[in-house]
Amino acid sequence: QVQLQESGPGLVDPSQTLSLTCAVSGGSITTNYYYWSWIRQPPGKGLEWIGYIDYSGSTDYSPSLKSRTSISRDTSKNHVTLQLSPVTPEDTAVYLCARAGDYGLSGIDYWGRGIQVTISS
């Protein structure tokens, strides 16, 4: 019932800003008490949690990425946005958005398909 669709540029130059959008359908991003997370998976590596925005608009970020990360939302469009700036080649990964009803990656109940993002070197 809940669907998440990532969109944005597939190729970004180093030192520039990555901006991705997660379009949510089948459920409101303001509904209590869900968290809307961004996760990434570099080639050949495991999942890495980036951060979230919750039903009230509160945000939290991974300590290793906090200085470069901003998550926001547009409630009129039911969209969640990720911005990462500046990017480096190590940011090359598949980026996914997800809904969570509980803490941790194990609390995720819906995933987007994911979008490949390549940072040119």
Coordinates of N, CA, C and O in Angstrom, one line a residue:
Q1 N 0.8 -1.2 0.0 CA 0.0 0.0 0.0 C 0.8 1.3 0.0 O 0.6 2.2 -0.8
V2 N 1.9 1.3 0.8 CA 2.8 2.5 0.8 C 3.9 2.2 -0.2 O 4.5 1.2 -0.3
Q3 N 4.1 3.3 -1.1 CA 5.1 3.2 -2.1 C 6.0 4.4 -2.0 O 5.6 5.5 -1.7
L4 N 7.3 4.2 -2.2 CA 8.3 5.2 -2.1 C 9.1 5.2 -3.4 O 9.6 4.1 -3.9
Q5 N 9.4 6.3 -4.0 CA 10.0 6.4 -5.3 C 11.1 7.5 -5.2 O 10.8 8.7 -5.1
E6 N 12.4 7.1 -5.4 CA 13.5 8.0 -5.4 C 13.7 8.6 -6.8 O 13.5 7.9 -7.8
S7 N 14.1 9.9 -6.8 CA 14.4 10.5 -8.1 C 15.5 11.6 -7.9 O 15.7 12.1 -6.7
G8 N 16.2 11.9 -8.9 CA 17.3 12.9 -8.9 C 18.4 12.6 -9.9 O 18.3 11.6 -10.7
P9 N 19.5 13.3 -9.9 CA 20.5 13.1 -10.9 C 21.3 11.9 -10.6 O 21.6 11.5 -9.4
G10 N 21.7 11.1 -11.6 CA 22.5 9.9 -11.5 C 24.0 10.2 -11.5 O 24.7 9.3 -11.1
L11 N 24.4 11.4 -11.9 CA 25.8 11.7 -12.0 C 26.0 13.1 -11.4 O 25.3 14.1 -11.8
V12 N 26.9 13.3 -10.5 CA 27.2 14.5 -9.8 C 28.7 14.8 -9.8 O 29.4 13.8 -9.5
D13 N 29.1 16.0 -10.1 CA 30.5 16.3 -10.0 C 31.0 16.4 -8.6 O 30.3 16.9 -7.7
P14 N 32.3 16.0 -8.3 CA 32.8 16.3 -7.0 C 32.8 17.7 -6.6 O 32.9 18.6 -7.5
S15 N 32.6 18.0 -5.3 CA 32.5 19.3 -4.7 C 31.1 19.9 -4.9 O 30.8 21.0 -4.3
Q16 N 30.2 19.3 -5.7 CA 28.9 19.8 -5.9 C 27.9 19.2 -4.9 O 28.2 18.4 -4.0
T17 N 26.6 19.6 -5.0 CA 25.6 19.2 -4.1 C 24.7 18.1 -4.8 O 24.3 18.2 -5.9
L18 N 24.5 17.0 -4.0 CA 23.6 16.0 -4.4 C 22.2 16.3 -3.8 O 22.1 16.5 -2.6
S19 N 21.2 16.3 -4.6 CA 19.8 16.5 -4.1 C 18.9 15.4 -4.6 O 18.8 15.2 -5.9
L20 N 18.3 14.6 -3.7 CA 17.4 13.5 -4.1 C 16.1 13.7 -3.5 O 15.9 14.2 -2.4
T21 N 15.0 13.3 -4.2 CA 13.7 13.4 -3.7 C 13.0 12.0 -3.6 O 13.2 11.1 -4.4
C22 N 12.3 11.8 -2.5 CA 11.6 10.6 -2.2 C 10.1 11.0 -2.3 O 9.6 11.7 -1.4
A23 N 9.4 10.5 -3.3 CA 8.0 10.7 -3.4 C 7.2 9.6 -2.8 O 7.4 8.4 -3.1
V24 N 6.3 9.9 -1.8 CA 5.6 8.9 -1.1 C 4.1 8.9 -1.5 O 3.5 10.0 -1.6
S25 N 3.6 7.7 -1.7 CA 2.2 7.6 -2.0 C 1.6 6.5 -1.1 O 2.3 5.6 -0.6
G26 N 0.3 6.5 -0.9 CA -0.3 5.5 -0.1 C -0.3 5.7 1.4 O -0.8 4.9 2.2
G27 N 0.3 6.8 1.8 CA 0.4 7.2 3.2 C 1.0 8.6 3.3 O 1.8 9.0 2.5
S28 N 0.6 9.3 4.4 CA 1.1 10.7 4.6 C 2.4 10.7 5.4 O 2.6 9.9 6.3
I29 N 3.3 11.6 5.0 CA 4.6 11.7 5.7 C 4.4 12.4 7.1 O 5.3 12.4 7.9
T30 N 3.2 12.9 7.4 CA 2.9 13.5 8.7 C 2.1 12.6 9.6 O 1.8 13.0 10.7
T31 N 1.9 11.3 9.2 CA 1.1 10.4 10.0 C 1.9 9.9 11.2 O 3.1 9.5 11.1
N32 N 1.4 10.0 12.4 CA 2.0 9.5 13.6 C 2.1 8.0 13.5 O 1.2 7.3 13.1
Y33 N 3.2 7.4 13.9 CA 4.4 7.9 14.5 C 5.6 7.4 13.6 O 6.5 6.7 14.1
Y34 N 5.6 7.7 12.3 CA 6.6 7.1 11.4 C 7.8 8.0 11.2 O 7.8 9.2 11.3
Y35 N 8.9 7.3 10.9 CA 10.2 8.0 10.5 C 10.5 7.7 9.0 O 10.2 6.6 8.5
W36 N 11.0 8.7 8.4 CA 11.3 8.6 6.9 C 12.8 8.8 6.8 O 13.4 9.8 7.0
S37 N 13.4 7.7 6.4 CA 14.9 7.6 6.5 C 15.5 7.5 5.1 O 14.9 7.1 4.1
W38 N 16.8 8.0 5.0 CA 17.6 7.8 3.9 C 18.8 6.8 4.2 O 19.4 7.0 5.3
I39 N 19.0 5.8 3.4 CA 20.0 4.8 3.5 C 20.8 4.7 2.2 O 20.2 4.9 1.2
R40 N 22.1 4.4 2.3 CA 22.8 4.2 1.1 C 23.6 2.9 1.1 O 23.9 2.4 2.2
Q41 N 24.0 2.4 0.0 CA 24.8 1.2 -0.1 C 25.9 1.3 -1.2 O 25.6 1.3 -2.4
P42 N 27.1 1.6 -0.8 CA 28.2 1.7 -1.8 C 28.5 0.4 -2.5 O 28.1 -0.7 -1.9
P43 N 29.1 0.4 -3.6 CA 29.4 -0.9 -4.3 C 30.1 -1.9 -3.5 O 31.2 -1.5 -2.9
G44 N 29.6 -3.1 -3.4 CA 30.3 -4.2 -2.6 C 30.3 -4.0 -1.1 O 30.9 -4.8 -0.4
K45 N 29.5 -3.1 -0.6 CA 29.5 -2.8 0.8 C 28.1 -2.9 1.4 O 27.1 -3.1 0.6
G46 N 27.9 -2.8 2.7 CA 26.6 -3.0 3.3 C 25.9 -1.7 3.4 O 26.3 -0.6 2.9
L47 N 24.7 -1.7 4.0 CA 23.9 -0.6 4.2 C 24.4 0.4 5.2 O 24.9 0.0 6.2
E48 N 24.3 1.7 4.9 CA 24.7 2.8 5.8 C 23.5 3.7 6.0 O 23.0 4.3 5.0
W49 N 23.1 3.9 7.2 CA 22.1 4.9 7.6 C 22.6 6.3 7.5 O 23.6 6.6 8.0
I50 N 21.9 7.2 6.8 CA 22.2 8.5 6.6 C 21.5 9.5 7.6 O 22.2 10.3 8.3
G51 N 20.2 9.3 7.7 CA 19.5 10.1 8.6 C 18.0 10.0 8.4 O 17.5 9.2 7.6
Y52 N 17.2 10.7 9.2 CA 15.7 10.7 9.0 C 15.1 12.0 9.3 O 15.7 12.9 9.9
I53 N 13.8 12.1 8.8 CA 12.9 13.1 9.3 C 11.6 12.4 9.7 O 11.2 11.5 9.0
D54 N 11.1 12.8 10.9 CA 9.9 12.1 11.4 C 8.6 12.8 11.1 O 8.6 13.8 10.3
Y55 N 7.6 12.3 11.6 CA 6.2 12.7 11.3 C 6.0 14.2 11.7 O 5.1 14.9 11.1
S56 N 6.8 14.7 12.6 CA 6.6 16.1 13.1 C 7.6 17.0 12.4 O 7.5 18.3 12.7
G57 N 8.5 16.5 11.6 CA 9.5 17.3 11.0 C 10.9 17.3 11.7 O 11.8 18.0 11.2
S58 N 11.0 16.6 12.8 CA 12.3 16.6 13.5 C 13.2 15.7 12.7 O 12.9 14.7 12.1
T59 N 14.5 16.1 12.8 CA 15.6 15.3 12.0 C 16.7 14.8 12.9 O 16.9 15.3 14.0
D60 N 17.4 13.8 12.4 CA 18.5 13.2 13.0 C 19.4 12.7 12.0 O 18.9 12.2 10.9
Y61 N 20.8 12.7 12.2 CA 21.7 12.3 11.2 C 22.8 11.4 11.7 O 23.1 11.5 12.9
S62 N 23.4 10.6 10.9 CA 24.6 9.8 11.3 C 25.7 10.8 11.6 O 25.9 11.8 10.9
P63 N 26.4 10.6 12.8 CA 27.4 11.5 13.2 C 28.5 11.7 12.1 O 29.0 12.8 12.0
S64 N 28.8 10.7 11.3 CA 29.9 10.8 10.3 C 29.4 11.6 9.1 O 30.3 12.0 8.3
L65 N 28.2 11.8 8.9 CA 27.7 12.5 7.8 C 26.9 13.8 8.1 O 26.5 14.6 7.2
K66 N 26.7 14.1 9.4 CA 25.9 15.2 9.8 C 26.3 16.5 9.3 O 25.5 17.4 8.9
S67 N 27.6 16.8 9.2 CA 28.1 18.1 8.7 C 27.8 18.4 7.3 O 27.8 19.5 6.8
R68 N 27.5 17.3 6.5 CA 27.2 17.5 5.1 C 25.8 17.2 4.7 O 25.5 17.3 3.5
T69 N 24.9 16.8 5.6 CA 23.6 16.3 5.3 C 22.5 17.2 5.7 O 22.6 17.8 6.8
S70 N 21.5 17.3 4.9 CA 20.3 18.0 5.3 C 19.1 17.2 4.7 O 19.0 17.0 3.5
I71 N 18.1 16.9 5.6 CA 16.9 16.2 5.2 C 15.7 17.2 5.4 O 15.6 17.7 6.5
S72 N 14.9 17.3 4.5 CA 13.7 18.2 4.6 C 12.5 17.6 4.0 O 12.6 16.5 3.4
R73 N 11.4 18.3 4.0 CA 10.1 17.7 3.5 C 9.2 18.8 2.9 O 9.3 20.0 3.3
D74 N 8.4 18.4 2.0 CA 7.3 19.3 1.4 C 6.0 18.5 1.7 O 5.7 17.6 1.0
T75 N 5.3 18.9 2.7 CA 4.1 18.2 3.1 C 3.0 18.3 2.0 O 2.1 17.4 1.9
S76 N 3.0 19.4 1.3 CA 2.0 19.6 0.2 C 2.1 18.6 -0.9 O 1.2 18.2 -1.6
K77 N 3.4 18.2 -1.1 CA 3.7 17.2 -2.2 C 3.9 15.8 -1.7 O 4.0 14.9 -2.4
N78 N 4.0 15.7 -0.3 CA 4.3 14.4 0.3 C 5.6 13.9 -0.1 O 5.8 12.7 -0.4
H79 N 6.6 14.8 -0.2 CA 8.0 14.5 -0.6 C 9.0 14.7 0.5 O 8.8 15.6 1.4
V80 N 10.0 13.8 0.6 CA 11.1 13.9 1.5 C 12.4 14.1 0.6 O 12.6 13.4 -0.3
T81 N 13.2 15.1 1.0 CA 14.4 15.5 0.2 C 15.6 15.3 1.0 O 15.7 15.6 2.2
L82 N 16.7 14.7 0.3 CA 18.0 14.6 0.9 C 19.0 15.5 0.1 O 19.0 15.5 -1.1
Q83 N 19.8 16.2 0.9 CA 20.9 17.0 0.3 C 22.2 16.7 0.9 O 22.2 16.6 2.2
L84 N 23.2 16.4 0.1 CA 24.5 16.1 0.6 C 25.5 17.0 -0.1 O 25.6 16.9 -1.3
S85 N 26.2 17.8 0.7 CA 27.2 18.7 0.1 C 28.3 19.0 1.0 O 28.1 19.3 2.2
P86 N 29.5 19.1 0.5 CA 29.9 18.7 -0.9 C 30.1 17.2 -1.0 O 30.4 16.6 0.0
V87 N 29.9 16.7 -2.2 CA 30.1 15.2 -2.4 C 31.5 14.9 -2.9 O 32.2 15.8 -3.4
T88 N 32.0 13.7 -2.6 CA 33.2 13.2 -3.1 C 33.0 11.8 -3.8 O 31.9 11.3 -3.7
P89 N 34.0 11.3 -4.5 CA 33.8 10.0 -5.1 C 33.4 8.9 -4.1 O 32.7 7.9 -4.6
E90 N 33.7 9.0 -2.9 CA 33.3 7.9 -1.9 C 31.9 8.0 -1.6 O 31.4 7.0 -0.9
D91 N 31.1 9.0 -2.1 CA 29.7 9.0 -1.9 C 28.9 8.3 -3.0 O 27.7 8.2 -2.9
T92 N 29.7 7.7 -4.0 CA 29.0 6.9 -5.0 C 28.3 5.7 -4.3 O 29.0 4.9 -3.6
A93 N 27.0 5.5 -4.6 CA 26.3 4.5 -3.9 C 24.9 4.4 -4.5 O 24.5 5.3 -5.3
V94 N 24.1 3.3 -4.2 CA 22.7 3.3 -4.4 C 22.1 4.0 -3.2 O 22.3 3.6 -2.0
Y95 N 21.2 4.9 -3.4 CA 20.5 5.7 -2.3 C 19.1 5.2 -2.3 O 18.4 5.2 -3.3
L96 N 18.6 4.9 -1.1 CA 17.3 4.4 -0.8 C 16.6 5.3 0.2 O 17.2 5.7 1.2
C97 N 15.3 5.5 0.0 CA 14.5 6.0 1.1 C 13.6 4.9 1.7 O 13.3 3.9 1.0
A98 N 13.1 5.1 2.9 CA 12.4 4.0 3.6 C 11.5 4.6 4.7 O 11.9 5.6 5.2
R99 N 10.5 3.9 5.0 CA 9.6 4.2 6.2 C 9.9 3.3 7.3 O 10.1 2.1 7.1
A100 N 10.0 3.8 8.5 CA 10.3 3.0 9.7 C 9.2 3.3 10.8 O 8.9 4.4 11.0
G101 N 8.8 2.2 11.4 CA 7.8 2.3 12.5 C 8.5 2.1 13.9 O 7.8 2.2 14.9
D102 N 9.8 1.7 13.8 CA 10.5 1.5 15.1 C 12.0 1.8 14.8 O 12.4 2.1 13.7
Y103 N 12.8 1.9 15.9 CA 14.2 2.3 15.8 C 15.0 1.2 15.1 O 14.8 0.0 15.2
G104 N 16.1 1.7 14.4 CA 17.0 0.9 13.7 C 16.6 0.4 12.4 O 15.4 0.5 12.0
L105 N 17.5 -0.1 11.6 CA 17.2 -0.6 10.3 C 16.2 -1.8 10.3 O 15.4 -2.0 9.4
S106 N 16.2 -2.5 11.4 CA 15.2 -3.6 11.5 C 13.8 -3.1 11.7 O 12.8 -3.9 11.6
G107 N 13.6 -1.8 12.0 CA 12.3 -1.2 12.1 C 11.7 -0.8 10.8 O 10.5 -0.3 10.8
I108 N 12.4 -0.9 9.7 CA 11.9 -0.5 8.4 C 10.8 -1.4 7.9 O 11.1 -2.7 7.9
D109 N 9.7 -0.9 7.5 CA 8.7 -1.8 6.9 C 8.4 -1.6 5.4 O 7.8 -2.4 4.8
Y110 N 8.8 -0.4 4.8 CA 8.7 -0.2 3.4 C 10.0 0.5 2.9 O 10.6 1.4 3.5
W111 N 10.4 0.0 1.7 CA 11.6 0.5 1.0 C 11.3 1.0 -0.3 O 10.4 0.5 -1.0
G112 N 12.0 2.1 -0.8 CA 12.0 2.5 -2.2 C 12.9 1.5 -3.0 O 13.6 0.7 -2.5
R113 N 12.8 1.6 -4.3 CA 13.5 0.8 -5.2 C 15.0 1.1 -5.1 O 15.9 0.2 -5.3
G114 N 15.4 2.4 -4.9 CA 16.8 2.8 -4.9 C 17.1 3.5 -6.2 O 16.6 3.2 -7.2
I115 N 18.1 4.4 -6.1 CA 18.6 5.1 -7.2 C 20.1 5.1 -7.2 O 20.7 5.4 -6.2
Q116 N 20.7 4.8 -8.3 CA 22.2 4.8 -8.4 C 22.7 6.2 -8.6 O 22.2 6.9 -9.5
V117 N 23.6 6.6 -7.8 CA 24.3 7.9 -7.9 C 25.8 7.7 -8.0 O 26.4 7.1 -7.2
T118 N 26.4 8.3 -9.0 CA 27.8 8.2 -9.3 C 28.4 9.6 -9.2 O 27.9 10.5 -9.8
I119 N 29.5 9.7 -8.4 CA 30.2 11.0 -8.3 C 31.4 10.8 -9.2 O 32.3 10.0 -9.0
S120 N 31.5 11.7 -10.2 CA 32.6 11.6 -11.1 C 33.9 12.0 -10.5 O 34.0 12.9 -9.6
S121 N 35.0 11.4 -10.9 CA 36.3 11.6 -10.4 C 37.2 12.3 -11.5 O 38.2 12.9 -11.1

